mmCIF file of C-alpha atoms in Angstrom:
data_model
loop_
_atom_site.group_PDB
_atom_site.id
_atom_site.type_symbol
_atom_site.label_atom_id
_atom_site.label_comp_id
_atom_site.label_asym_id
_atom_site.label_seq_id
_atom_site.Cartn_x
_atom_site.Cartn_y
_atom_site.Cartn_z
ATOM 1 C CA LEU A 1 89.592 36.069 -2.872
ATOM 2 C CA GLN A 2 92.166 33.753 -1.330
ATOM 3 C CA ALA A 3 92.189 31.580 -4.451
ATOM 4 C CA ALA A 4 92.637 34.647 -6.606
ATOM 5 C CA ALA A 5 95.530 35.733 -4.420
ATOM 6 C CA VAL A 6 97.200 32.333 -4.843
ATOM 7 C CA LEU A 7 96.738 32.511 -8.621
ATOM 8 C CA GLY A 8 98.040 36.059 -8.717
ATOM 9 C CA VAL A 9 94.764 37.457 -10.026
ATOM 10 C CA GLU A 10 94.251 41.047 -8.916
ATOM 11 C CA ILE A 11 90.790 41.818 -7.588
ATOM 12 C CA ALA A 12 89.790 45.358 -6.798
ATOM 13 C CA GLY A 13 86.942 47.823 -6.983
ATOM 14 C CA PRO A 14 83.332 46.733 -6.496
ATOM 15 C CA VAL A 15 84.183 43.117 -5.678
ATOM 16 C CA LEU A 16 86.455 44.060 -2.764
ATOM 17 C CA GLU A 17 83.972 46.624 -1.514
ATOM 18 C CA ASP A 18 81.126 44.113 -1.665
ATOM 19 C CA VAL A 19 83.137 41.538 0.290
ATOM 20 C CA ALA A 20 84.155 44.174 2.849
ATOM 21 C CA ASP A 21 80.538 45.262 3.275
ATOM 22 C CA ARG A 22 79.473 41.658 3.852
ATOM 23 C CA LEU A 23 82.238 41.125 6.385
ATOM 24 C CA VAL A 24 81.288 44.286 8.267
ATOM 25 C CA ALA A 25 77.645 43.185 8.333
ATOM 26 C CA ALA A 26 78.681 39.790 9.704
ATOM 27 C CA LEU A 27 81.117 41.190 12.255
ATOM 28 C CA THR A 28 78.826 43.881 13.603
ATOM 29 C CA ARG A 29 76.267 41.299 14.619
ATOM 30 C CA VAL A 30 78.686 40.870 17.572
ATOM 31 C CA PRO A 31 78.604 37.069 17.635
ATOM 32 C CA ALA A 32 78.760 35.125 20.855
ATOM 33 C CA GLU A 33 82.234 34.028 21.883
ATOM 34 C CA GLU A 34 81.713 30.470 20.731
ATOM 35 C CA GLU A 35 80.685 31.794 17.314
ATOM 36 C CA ALA A 36 83.701 34.072 16.896
ATOM 37 C CA LEU A 37 84.669 34.446 13.277
ATOM 38 C CA PRO A 38 88.195 33.401 12.201
ATOM 39 C CA VAL A 39 88.904 36.854 10.813
ATOM 40 C CA PRO A 40 92.729 36.781 10.916
ATOM 41 C CA GLY A 41 92.758 33.544 8.959
ATOM 42 C CA ALA A 42 90.196 34.801 6.493
ATOM 43 C CA LEU A 43 92.234 37.939 5.840
ATOM 44 C CA ALA A 44 95.619 36.235 5.641
ATOM 45 C CA GLY A 45 97.378 37.274 2.482
ATOM 46 C CA LEU A 46 94.663 39.742 1.555
ATOM 47 C CA PRO A 47 96.119 43.182 2.315
ATOM 48 C CA GLU A 48 93.827 44.765 -0.268
ATOM 49 C CA LEU A 49 90.764 43.500 1.608
ATOM 50 C CA CYS A 50 92.187 44.702 4.935
ATOM 51 C CA ALA A 51 92.735 48.110 3.402
ATOM 52 C CA VAL A 52 89.027 48.286 2.505
ATOM 53 C CA LEU A 53 87.595 46.524 5.575
ATOM 54 C CA LEU A 54 89.387 48.265 8.449
ATOM 55 C CA PRO A 55 88.336 51.826 7.514
ATOM 56 C CA ARG A 56 84.735 50.603 7.532
ATOM 57 C CA LEU A 57 85.188 49.120 10.998
ATOM 58 C CA GLU A 58 86.909 52.339 12.092
ATOM 59 C CA ARG A 59 83.852 54.369 11.087
ATOM 60 C CA TYR A 60 81.657 51.869 12.914
ATOM 61 C CA ALA A 61 83.790 52.249 16.055
ATOM 62 C CA ALA A 62 83.472 56.034 15.883
ATOM 63 C CA ARG A 63 79.667 55.732 15.650
ATOM 64 C CA GLU A 64 79.153 52.850 18.083
ATOM 65 C CA PRO A 65 82.192 52.543 20.352
ATOM 66 C CA LEU A 66 80.572 50.253 22.918
ATOM 67 C CA ALA A 67 79.364 47.872 20.223
ATOM 68 C CA ALA A 68 82.805 47.969 18.613
ATOM 69 C CA GLN A 69 84.408 47.147 21.956
ATOM 70 C CA ALA A 70 82.071 44.164 22.336
ATOM 71 C CA LEU A 71 83.032 43.054 18.823
ATOM 72 C CA LEU A 72 86.752 43.286 19.534
ATOM 73 C CA ASP A 73 86.283 41.286 22.733
ATOM 74 C CA VAL A 74 85.260 38.224 20.701
ATOM 75 C CA VAL A 75 86.803 38.810 17.279
ATOM 76 C CA ASP A 76 90.541 39.196 16.792
ATOM 77 C CA VAL A 77 90.503 41.905 14.147
ATOM 78 C CA PRO A 78 94.038 42.380 12.713
ATOM 79 C CA LEU A 79 94.467 46.062 13.565
ATOM 80 C CA ASP A 80 98.167 45.960 12.729
ATOM 81 C CA ALA A 81 97.225 45.241 9.118
ATOM 82 C CA ALA A 82 95.663 48.685 8.771
ATOM 83 C CA VAL A 83 97.176 50.825 6.049
ATOM 84 C CA ARG A 84 95.793 54.001 7.626
ATOM 85 C CA PRO A 85 95.431 54.814 11.343
ATOM 86 C CA VAL A 86 92.424 53.286 13.100
ATOM 87 C CA PRO A 87 92.477 55.186 16.427
ATOM 88 C CA HIS A 88 88.831 54.562 17.301
ATOM 89 C CA LEU A 89 89.246 50.811 16.863
ATOM 90 C CA ARG A 90 92.448 50.828 18.913
ATOM 91 C CA MET A 91 90.763 52.873 21.636
ATOM 92 C CA CYS A 92 87.877 50.408 21.742
ATOM 93 C CA ALA A 93 90.361 47.542 21.989
ATOM 94 C CA GLY A 94 92.105 49.147 24.972
ATOM 95 C CA ALA A 95 89.053 50.442 26.833
ATOM 96 C CA ALA A 96 88.453 47.442 29.088
ATOM 97 C CA SER A 97 92.024 47.342 30.397
ATOM 98 C CA ALA A 98 92.093 51.129 30.868
ATOM 99 C CA ARG A 99 88.949 50.981 32.992
ATOM 100 C CA ALA A 100 90.242 48.026 34.985
ATOM 101 C CA LEU A 101 93.640 49.555 35.771
ATOM 102 C CA ALA A 102 92.597 53.164 36.428
ATOM 103 C CA LEU A 103 91.746 54.469 39.881
ATOM 104 C CA ASP A 104 88.601 56.179 38.621
ATOM 105 C CA ALA A 105 86.727 57.097 35.459
ATOM 106 C CA VAL A 106 88.654 60.322 34.896
ATOM 107 C CA ALA A 107 91.962 58.464 35.085
ATOM 108 C CA ALA A 108 90.689 55.875 32.584
ATOM 109 C CA TRP A 109 89.618 58.652 30.201
ATOM 110 C CA ASP A 110 93.007 60.334 30.537
ATOM 111 C CA GLU A 111 94.777 57.052 29.827
ATOM 112 C CA LEU A 112 92.751 56.325 26.696
ATOM 113 C CA LEU A 113 93.550 59.754 25.295
ATOM 114 C CA ARG A 114 97.198 59.595 26.352
ATOM 115 C CA THR A 115 97.761 56.390 24.414
ATOM 116 C CA SER A 116 95.660 57.245 21.353
ATOM 117 C CA ARG A 117 97.522 57.439 18.059
ATOM 118 C CA PRO A 118 96.971 59.783 16.373
ATOM 119 C CA SER A 119 96.222 62.211 19.166
ATOM 120 C CA TRP A 120 92.804 63.680 19.865
ATOM 121 C CA SER A 121 94.244 67.015 18.706
ATOM 122 C CA THR A 122 94.429 65.492 15.227
ATOM 123 C CA GLU A 123 91.223 63.466 15.578
ATOM 124 C CA PRO A 124 88.916 65.396 17.985
ATOM 125 C CA ALA A 125 86.159 62.784 17.719
ATOM 126 C CA LEU A 126 88.333 60.591 19.954
ATOM 127 C CA LEU A 127 87.291 62.816 22.871
ATOM 128 C CA HIS A 128 83.704 61.670 22.479
ATOM 129 C CA THR A 129 84.667 58.058 21.820
ATOM 130 C CA ALA A 130 86.716 57.952 25.023
ATOM 131 C CA LEU A 131 83.850 59.487 26.985
ATOM 132 C CA ARG A 132 81.380 56.867 25.781
ATOM 133 C CA LEU A 133 83.815 54.022 26.440
ATOM 134 C CA VAL A 134 84.508 55.093 30.024
ATOM 135 C CA TRP A 135 81.116 56.274 31.279
ATOM 136 C CA THR A 136 79.162 53.244 30.122
ATOM 137 C CA GLU A 137 76.406 53.128 32.747
ATOM 138 C CA GLN A 138 75.873 56.741 33.756
ATOM 139 C CA PRO A 139 77.075 60.025 32.265
ATOM 140 C CA PRO A 140 79.897 62.081 33.760
ATOM 141 C CA GLY A 141 79.169 64.174 36.823
ATOM 142 C CA LEU A 142 79.875 67.875 37.159
ATOM 143 C CA ALA A 143 83.435 67.530 38.426
ATOM 144 C CA GLU A 144 84.237 64.863 35.840
ATOM 145 C CA MET A 145 82.796 66.948 33.026
ATOM 146 C CA ALA A 146 84.715 70.020 34.169
ATOM 147 C CA HIS A 147 87.919 67.950 33.937
ATOM 148 C CA ILE A 148 86.998 66.744 30.456
ATOM 149 C CA LEU A 149 86.425 70.293 29.210
ATOM 150 C CA GLU A 150 89.691 71.520 30.693
ATOM 151 C CA ALA A 151 91.641 68.691 29.062
ATOM 152 C CA ALA A 152 91.164 69.956 25.494
ATOM 153 C CA ASP A 153 90.610 73.202 23.640
ATOM 154 C CA SER A 154 87.133 74.449 22.809
ATOM 155 C CA ASP A 155 87.494 73.898 19.056
ATOM 156 C CA SER A 156 88.247 70.216 19.638
ATOM 157 C CA HIS A 157 85.273 69.830 21.974
ATOM 158 C CA ARG A 158 83.104 71.660 19.467
ATOM 159 C CA ALA A 159 84.197 69.308 16.682
ATOM 160 C CA ALA A 160 83.742 66.235 18.900
ATOM 161 C CA GLY A 161 80.371 67.328 20.264
ATOM 162 C CA THR A 162 81.514 66.768 23.851
ATOM 163 C CA TRP A 163 80.400 70.279 24.779
ATOM 164 C CA ARG A 164 76.824 68.973 24.511
ATOM 165 C CA GLU A 165 77.643 66.384 27.165
ATOM 166 C CA ALA A 166 78.879 69.230 29.359
ATOM 167 C CA VAL A 167 75.605 71.101 28.912
ATOM 168 C CA ALA A 168 73.669 67.935 29.764
ATOM 169 C CA ALA A 169 75.755 67.454 32.917
ATOM 170 C CA ALA A 170 75.124 71.049 33.916
ATOM 171 C CA GLU A 171 71.383 70.719 33.352
ATOM 172 C CA ARG A 172 71.257 67.581 35.476
ATOM 173 C CA GLY A 173 72.660 69.665 38.311
ATOM 174 C CA GLY A 174 74.776 68.625 41.260
ATOM 175 C CA THR A 175 74.436 66.797 44.525
ATOM 176 C CA GLY A 176 74.672 69.881 46.684
ATOM 177 C CA THR A 177 78.087 69.184 48.193
ATOM 178 C CA GLY A 178 80.628 71.977 48.338
ATOM 179 C CA ALA A 179 82.839 70.267 45.779
ATOM 180 C CA GLU A 180 79.927 69.764 43.383
ATOM 181 C CA ALA A 181 78.862 73.395 43.776
ATOM 182 C CA ALA A 182 82.360 74.578 42.904
ATOM 183 C CA ALA A 183 82.581 72.172 39.964
ATOM 184 C CA GLY A 184 79.173 73.257 38.707
ATOM 185 C CA ARG A 185 80.104 76.909 38.781
ATOM 186 C CA ALA A 186 83.414 76.175 37.029
ATOM 187 C CA LEU A 187 81.634 74.108 34.383
ATOM 188 C CA ALA A 188 79.033 76.792 33.724
ATOM 189 C CA ALA A 189 81.715 79.479 33.500
ATOM 190 C CA HIS A 190 83.680 77.360 31.024
ATOM 191 C CA LEU A 191 80.617 76.852 28.836
ATOM 192 C CA PHE A 192 79.775 80.566 28.875
ATOM 193 C CA ARG A 193 83.359 81.424 27.995
ATOM 194 C CA SER A 194 84.042 78.806 25.340
ATOM 195 C CA PHE A 195 80.689 78.066 23.674
ATOM 196 C CA PRO A 196 78.636 81.284 23.806
ATOM 197 C CA ALA A 197 77.191 80.897 20.315
ATOM 198 C CA GLU A 198 76.058 77.316 20.923
ATOM 199 C CA LEU A 199 74.009 77.992 24.072
ATOM 200 C CA ALA A 200 70.255 78.473 23.674
ATOM 201 C CA PRO A 201 68.505 80.996 25.976
ATOM 202 C CA ARG A 202 66.962 78.276 28.133
ATOM 203 C CA THR A 203 70.335 76.573 28.483
ATOM 204 C CA ARG A 204 71.935 79.878 29.442
ATOM 205 C CA ALA A 205 69.365 80.344 32.194
ATOM 206 C CA ARG A 206 69.969 76.877 33.588
ATOM 207 C CA LEU A 207 73.728 77.372 33.521
ATOM 208 C CA ARG A 208 73.286 80.660 35.316
ATOM 209 C CA LEU A 209 71.283 78.797 37.971
ATOM 210 C CA LEU A 210 74.218 76.441 38.359
ATOM 211 C CA GLU A 211 76.568 79.388 38.813
ATOM 212 C CA LEU A 212 74.152 80.943 41.277
ATOM 213 C CA ALA A 213 74.064 77.761 43.369
ATOM 214 C CA GLY A 214 77.846 77.931 43.640
ATOM 215 C CA ASP A 215 77.733 81.636 44.509
ATOM 216 C CA ILE A 216 75.198 81.027 47.274
ATOM 217 C CA ALA A 217 77.096 78.051 48.686
ATOM 218 C CA GLU A 218 80.236 80.183 48.983
ATOM 219 C CA GLY A 219 78.509 83.423 50.013
ATOM 220 C CA ARG A 220 79.409 85.281 46.826
ATOM 221 C CA GLY A 221 77.376 88.097 45.328
ATOM 222 C CA THR A 222 74.045 89.573 46.393
ATOM 223 C CA ASP A 223 70.349 89.583 45.468
ATOM 224 C CA TRP A 224 70.197 85.796 45.297
ATOM 225 C CA ALA A 225 66.424 85.490 45.531
ATOM 226 C CA GLU A 226 65.848 88.092 42.840
ATOM 227 C CA GLN A 227 68.270 86.317 40.521
ATOM 228 C CA ALA A 228 66.799 82.868 41.138
ATOM 229 C CA VAL A 229 63.213 83.989 40.590
ATOM 230 C CA ALA A 230 64.138 85.969 37.475
ATOM 231 C CA LEU A 231 65.802 82.906 35.968
ATOM 232 C CA ARG A 232 62.611 80.872 36.180
ATOM 233 C CA GLU A 233 60.512 83.453 34.355
ATOM 234 C CA PRO A 234 58.853 82.382 31.075
ATOM 235 C CA GLY A 235 61.389 82.415 28.291
ATOM 236 C CA GLU A 236 64.215 81.606 30.676
ATOM 237 C CA VAL A 237 63.589 78.425 32.653
ATOM 238 C CA ALA A 238 60.173 77.557 31.329
ATOM 239 C CA GLU A 239 59.227 75.087 34.034
ATOM 240 C CA SER A 240 60.295 74.054 37.470
ATOM 241 C CA SER A 241 63.237 71.703 37.367
ATOM 242 C CA GLY A 242 65.421 69.671 39.662
ATOM 243 C CA LEU A 243 68.145 72.270 39.224
ATOM 244 C CA LEU A 244 65.821 75.105 40.213
ATOM 245 C CA ALA A 245 64.639 73.138 43.260
ATOM 246 C CA HIS A 246 68.274 72.559 44.201
ATOM 247 C CA VAL A 247 69.058 76.281 43.958
ATOM 248 C CA TYR A 248 65.988 77.102 46.039
ATOM 249 C CA ALA A 249 67.044 74.590 48.701
ATOM 250 C CA VAL A 250 70.576 76.014 48.843
ATOM 251 C CA LEU A 251 69.179 79.539 49.007
ATOM 252 C CA GLY A 252 66.632 78.709 51.703
ATOM 253 C CA ALA A 253 69.283 77.149 53.922
ATOM 254 C CA ALA A 254 71.760 79.995 53.327
ATOM 255 C CA VAL A 255 69.296 82.750 54.241
ATOM 256 C CA LEU A 256 68.166 80.965 57.408
ATOM 257 C CA ARG A 257 69.494 82.686 60.539
ATOM 258 C CA GLN A 258 72.877 81.231 61.489
ATOM 259 C CA PRO A 259 76.454 82.423 62.060
ATOM 260 C CA GLY A 260 77.700 83.964 58.838
ATOM 261 C CA SER A 261 74.283 84.199 57.205
ATOM 262 C CA PRO A 262 74.145 87.140 54.784
ATOM 263 C CA GLU A 263 72.542 90.409 55.736
ATOM 264 C CA GLY A 264 69.739 91.677 53.542
ATOM 265 C CA GLU A 265 69.049 88.487 51.582
ATOM 266 C CA LEU A 266 65.972 87.633 53.662
ATOM 267 C CA TYR A 267 64.140 90.704 52.372
ATOM 268 C CA GLY A 268 64.628 89.597 48.781
ATOM 269 C CA LEU A 269 63.300 86.151 49.656
ATOM 270 C CA ALA A 270 60.292 87.588 51.504
ATOM 271 C CA ARG A 271 59.498 90.087 48.768
ATOM 272 C CA SER A 272 59.777 87.473 45.998
ATOM 273 C CA GLY A 273 56.436 85.911 46.887
ATOM 274 C CA ASP A 274 57.618 82.762 45.112
ATOM 275 C CA PRO A 275 55.763 79.867 46.785
ATOM 276 C CA GLU A 276 58.418 77.257 45.992
ATOM 277 C CA LEU A 277 61.256 79.432 47.258
ATOM 278 C CA LEU A 278 59.367 80.242 50.450
ATOM 279 C CA ALA A 279 58.574 76.541 50.873
ATOM 280 C CA ALA A 280 62.288 75.722 50.586
ATOM 281 C CA TYR A 281 63.070 78.301 53.274
ATOM 282 C CA ARG A 282 60.350 76.894 55.506
ATOM 283 C CA GLN A 283 61.605 73.345 54.967
ATOM 284 C CA ALA A 284 65.120 74.364 56.003
ATOM 285 C CA ALA A 285 63.731 75.941 59.175
ATOM 286 C CA GLN A 286 61.707 72.820 59.966
ATOM 287 C CA SER A 287 64.709 70.503 59.809
ATOM 288 C CA ALA A 288 65.528 68.595 62.985
ATOM 289 C CA GLY A 289 69.005 70.077 63.158
ATOM 290 C CA PHE A 290 67.771 73.646 63.060
ATOM 291 C CA GLY A 291 65.112 72.926 65.668
ATOM 292 C CA GLU A 292 67.849 71.681 67.971
ATOM 293 C CA ARG A 293 69.802 74.895 67.417
ATOM 294 C CA LEU A 294 66.758 76.970 68.348
ATOM 295 C CA ARG A 295 66.447 75.051 71.604
ATOM 296 C CA ALA A 296 70.166 75.250 72.378
ATOM 297 C CA ASP A 297 71.143 78.751 71.231
ATOM 298 C CA PRO A 298 69.171 81.774 72.508
ATOM 299 C CA ALA A 299 70.843 84.080 69.969
ATOM 300 C CA THR A 300 69.577 81.950 67.069
ATOM 301 C CA ALA A 301 66.061 81.928 68.524
ATOM 302 C CA ALA A 302 66.187 85.711 68.994
ATOM 303 C CA GLY A 303 67.411 86.213 65.437
ATOM 304 C CA CYS A 304 64.636 84.044 64.039
ATOM 305 C CA PHE A 305 62.013 85.968 65.986
ATOM 306 C CA VAL A 306 63.357 89.176 64.450
ATOM 307 C CA ASP A 307 63.426 87.636 60.971
ATOM 308 C CA TRP A 308 59.968 86.098 61.171
ATOM 309 C CA THR A 309 58.315 89.276 62.406
ATOM 310 C CA ALA A 310 60.111 91.474 59.866
ATOM 311 C CA HIS A 311 58.914 92.759 56.492
ATOM 312 C CA PRO A 312 55.178 92.852 57.300
ATOM 313 C CA GLY A 313 54.417 94.512 53.981
ATOM 314 C CA ALA A 314 56.301 92.006 51.828
ATOM 315 C CA GLY A 315 53.104 90.319 50.699
ATOM 316 C CA PRO A 316 50.607 87.648 51.706
ATOM 317 C CA ALA A 317 52.894 84.733 50.801
ATOM 318 C CA TRP A 318 55.586 85.931 53.206
ATOM 319 C CA GLU A 319 53.026 86.731 55.907
ATOM 320 C CA ALA A 320 51.672 83.183 55.705
ATOM 321 C CA THR A 321 55.180 81.716 55.740
ATOM 322 C CA SER A 322 56.452 83.818 58.640
ATOM 323 C CA THR A 323 53.326 83.139 60.703
ATOM 324 C CA ALA A 324 53.710 79.412 60.124
ATOM 325 C CA LEU A 325 57.381 79.559 61.127
ATOM 326 C CA LEU A 326 56.572 81.392 64.346
ATOM 327 C CA ASP A 327 53.751 79.014 65.259
ATOM 328 C CA ASP A 328 55.133 75.709 63.992
ATOM 329 C CA VAL A 329 58.883 76.112 64.499
ATOM 330 C CA LEU A 330 59.813 78.768 67.041
ATOM 331 C CA ARG A 331 56.899 78.349 69.447
ATOM 332 C CA PRO A 332 57.429 74.571 69.925
ATOM 333 C CA ALA A 333 61.174 75.139 70.380
ATOM 334 C CA LEU A 334 60.544 77.577 73.254
ATOM 335 C CA ARG A 335 57.806 75.690 75.081
ATOM 336 C CA SER A 336 60.250 73.980 77.415
ATOM 337 C CA ALA A 337 62.870 76.760 77.426
ATOM 338 C CA SER A 338 64.501 77.474 80.779
ATOM 339 C CA ARG A 339 64.357 80.854 82.473
ATOM 340 C CA ALA A 340 68.064 81.344 81.696
ATOM 341 C CA HIS A 341 67.456 80.583 78.027
ATOM 342 C CA LEU A 342 64.622 83.113 77.809
ATOM 343 C CA THR A 343 66.657 85.729 79.672
ATOM 344 C CA ALA A 344 69.527 85.325 77.220
ATOM 345 C CA LEU A 345 67.049 85.505 74.341
ATOM 346 C CA THR A 346 65.496 88.778 75.537
ATOM 347 C CA THR A 347 68.953 90.204 76.193
ATOM 348 C CA ALA A 348 69.865 89.498 72.576
ATOM 349 C CA LEU A 349 66.626 91.128 71.426
ATOM 350 C CA ALA A 350 67.233 94.194 73.597
ATOM 351 C CA ALA A 351 70.305 95.015 71.524
ATOM 352 C CA GLY A 352 67.890 95.951 68.745
ATOM 353 C CA GLY A 353 65.680 98.109 70.948
ATOM 354 C CA PRO A 354 63.034 97.692 73.672
ATOM 355 C CA HIS A 355 60.261 97.355 71.105
ATOM 356 C CA ARG A 356 61.637 93.958 70.116
ATOM 357 C CA VAL A 357 61.572 92.726 73.693
ATOM 358 C CA SER A 358 58.008 93.980 74.095
ATOM 359 C CA ALA A 359 56.907 92.314 70.854
ATOM 360 C CA PHE A 360 58.504 89.032 71.899
ATOM 361 C CA GLU A 361 56.941 89.056 75.370
ATOM 362 C CA THR A 362 53.505 89.703 73.895
ATOM 363 C CA TRP A 363 53.955 86.876 71.417
ATOM 364 C CA HIS A 364 55.468 84.512 73.986
ATOM 365 C CA GLN A 365 52.545 84.984 76.382
ATOM 366 C CA ARG A 366 50.455 83.036 73.896
ATOM 367 C CA THR A 367 53.071 80.270 74.016
ATOM 368 C CA ARG A 368 52.790 80.067 77.801
ATOM 369 C CA ALA A 369 48.999 80.205 77.635
ATOM 370 C CA SER A 370 48.847 77.347 75.147
ATOM 371 C CA ARG A 371 51.234 75.343 77.333
ATOM 372 C CA TRP A 372 48.987 75.773 80.371
ATOM 373 C CA ARG A 373 45.947 74.788 78.343
ATOM 374 C CA ARG A 374 47.658 71.549 77.345
ATOM 375 C CA LEU A 375 48.726 70.842 80.930
ATOM 376 C CA LEU A 376 45.164 71.411 82.157
ATOM 377 C CA GLY A 377 43.739 69.309 79.374
ATOM 378 C CA GLY A 378 42.001 72.256 77.740
#
């Protein structure tokens, strides 16, 4: 080709395309640095070949951005020789510096899109290319994905396919922090609002679980247990998942007696009969921190006695759970309680009527009896 250029012989069509295909095949092997191909020299004076080669590399960069970045790290491809824009190649070329200079992944993603020419609004696929170039080892988290969705319109995300990444992030669930719960709810709401036709029923159920986790964490709404159990029914969430377990854990901790705990939610939990939900509630009650609160705060102990003797007709699963909580959590916490602690506890119970005090004293007699048996070695 270079000889033909010197002689002024015009070469076009199949010959150029064949040479370009061979060059792409050679370049996309991603040679080691010491084997880097002298591409600029090989293409010198061959604008026709550049015009055929660079669009092929651009398509490769759109399909395999990380591989294209590795290629550009060792091969000096003459991007300025492109006749048409090659935004994916340019983004791959700038990815390493964007990641190095940015404070975090979101900032690197913003920078790649800010400097892309043409803009992602003209070439929506750049949204997905930037995502893959920035989050190279693990996918975006909930808060990061919420930012990505907010940064572009839904049609662009639909064209780029990045909405699928948002669904995947939502289905992976969050870490349980307040910020993650808020981000998860915002992400789910955005997906419901912007991509209703793309969401399968199972995906809808899992996104609703994500919203529910945020609602519970912030004390929003009612009937949490009923909603959570309904969302795991066949045809909705077909099997237990990490997200469902997370929602159950958040729900169990929220319903547990504490300042600000919601009224009426315990009945829904008790009546659900769901063994995994009841286990999550029991696990929250058995935590070391809650045991310390029972020993330190008579009002909390009184409230738990009321809760764990309530709803006797809710079903065998709740009866087994409440009995275990009384015997394995509350009774040990009160074994060494002082007289003042017990007096404050019964005073708190008396506010609900003398029958509660009587029920507690009858139950607590067994605690004292078991304590004496241990002291006497019986």
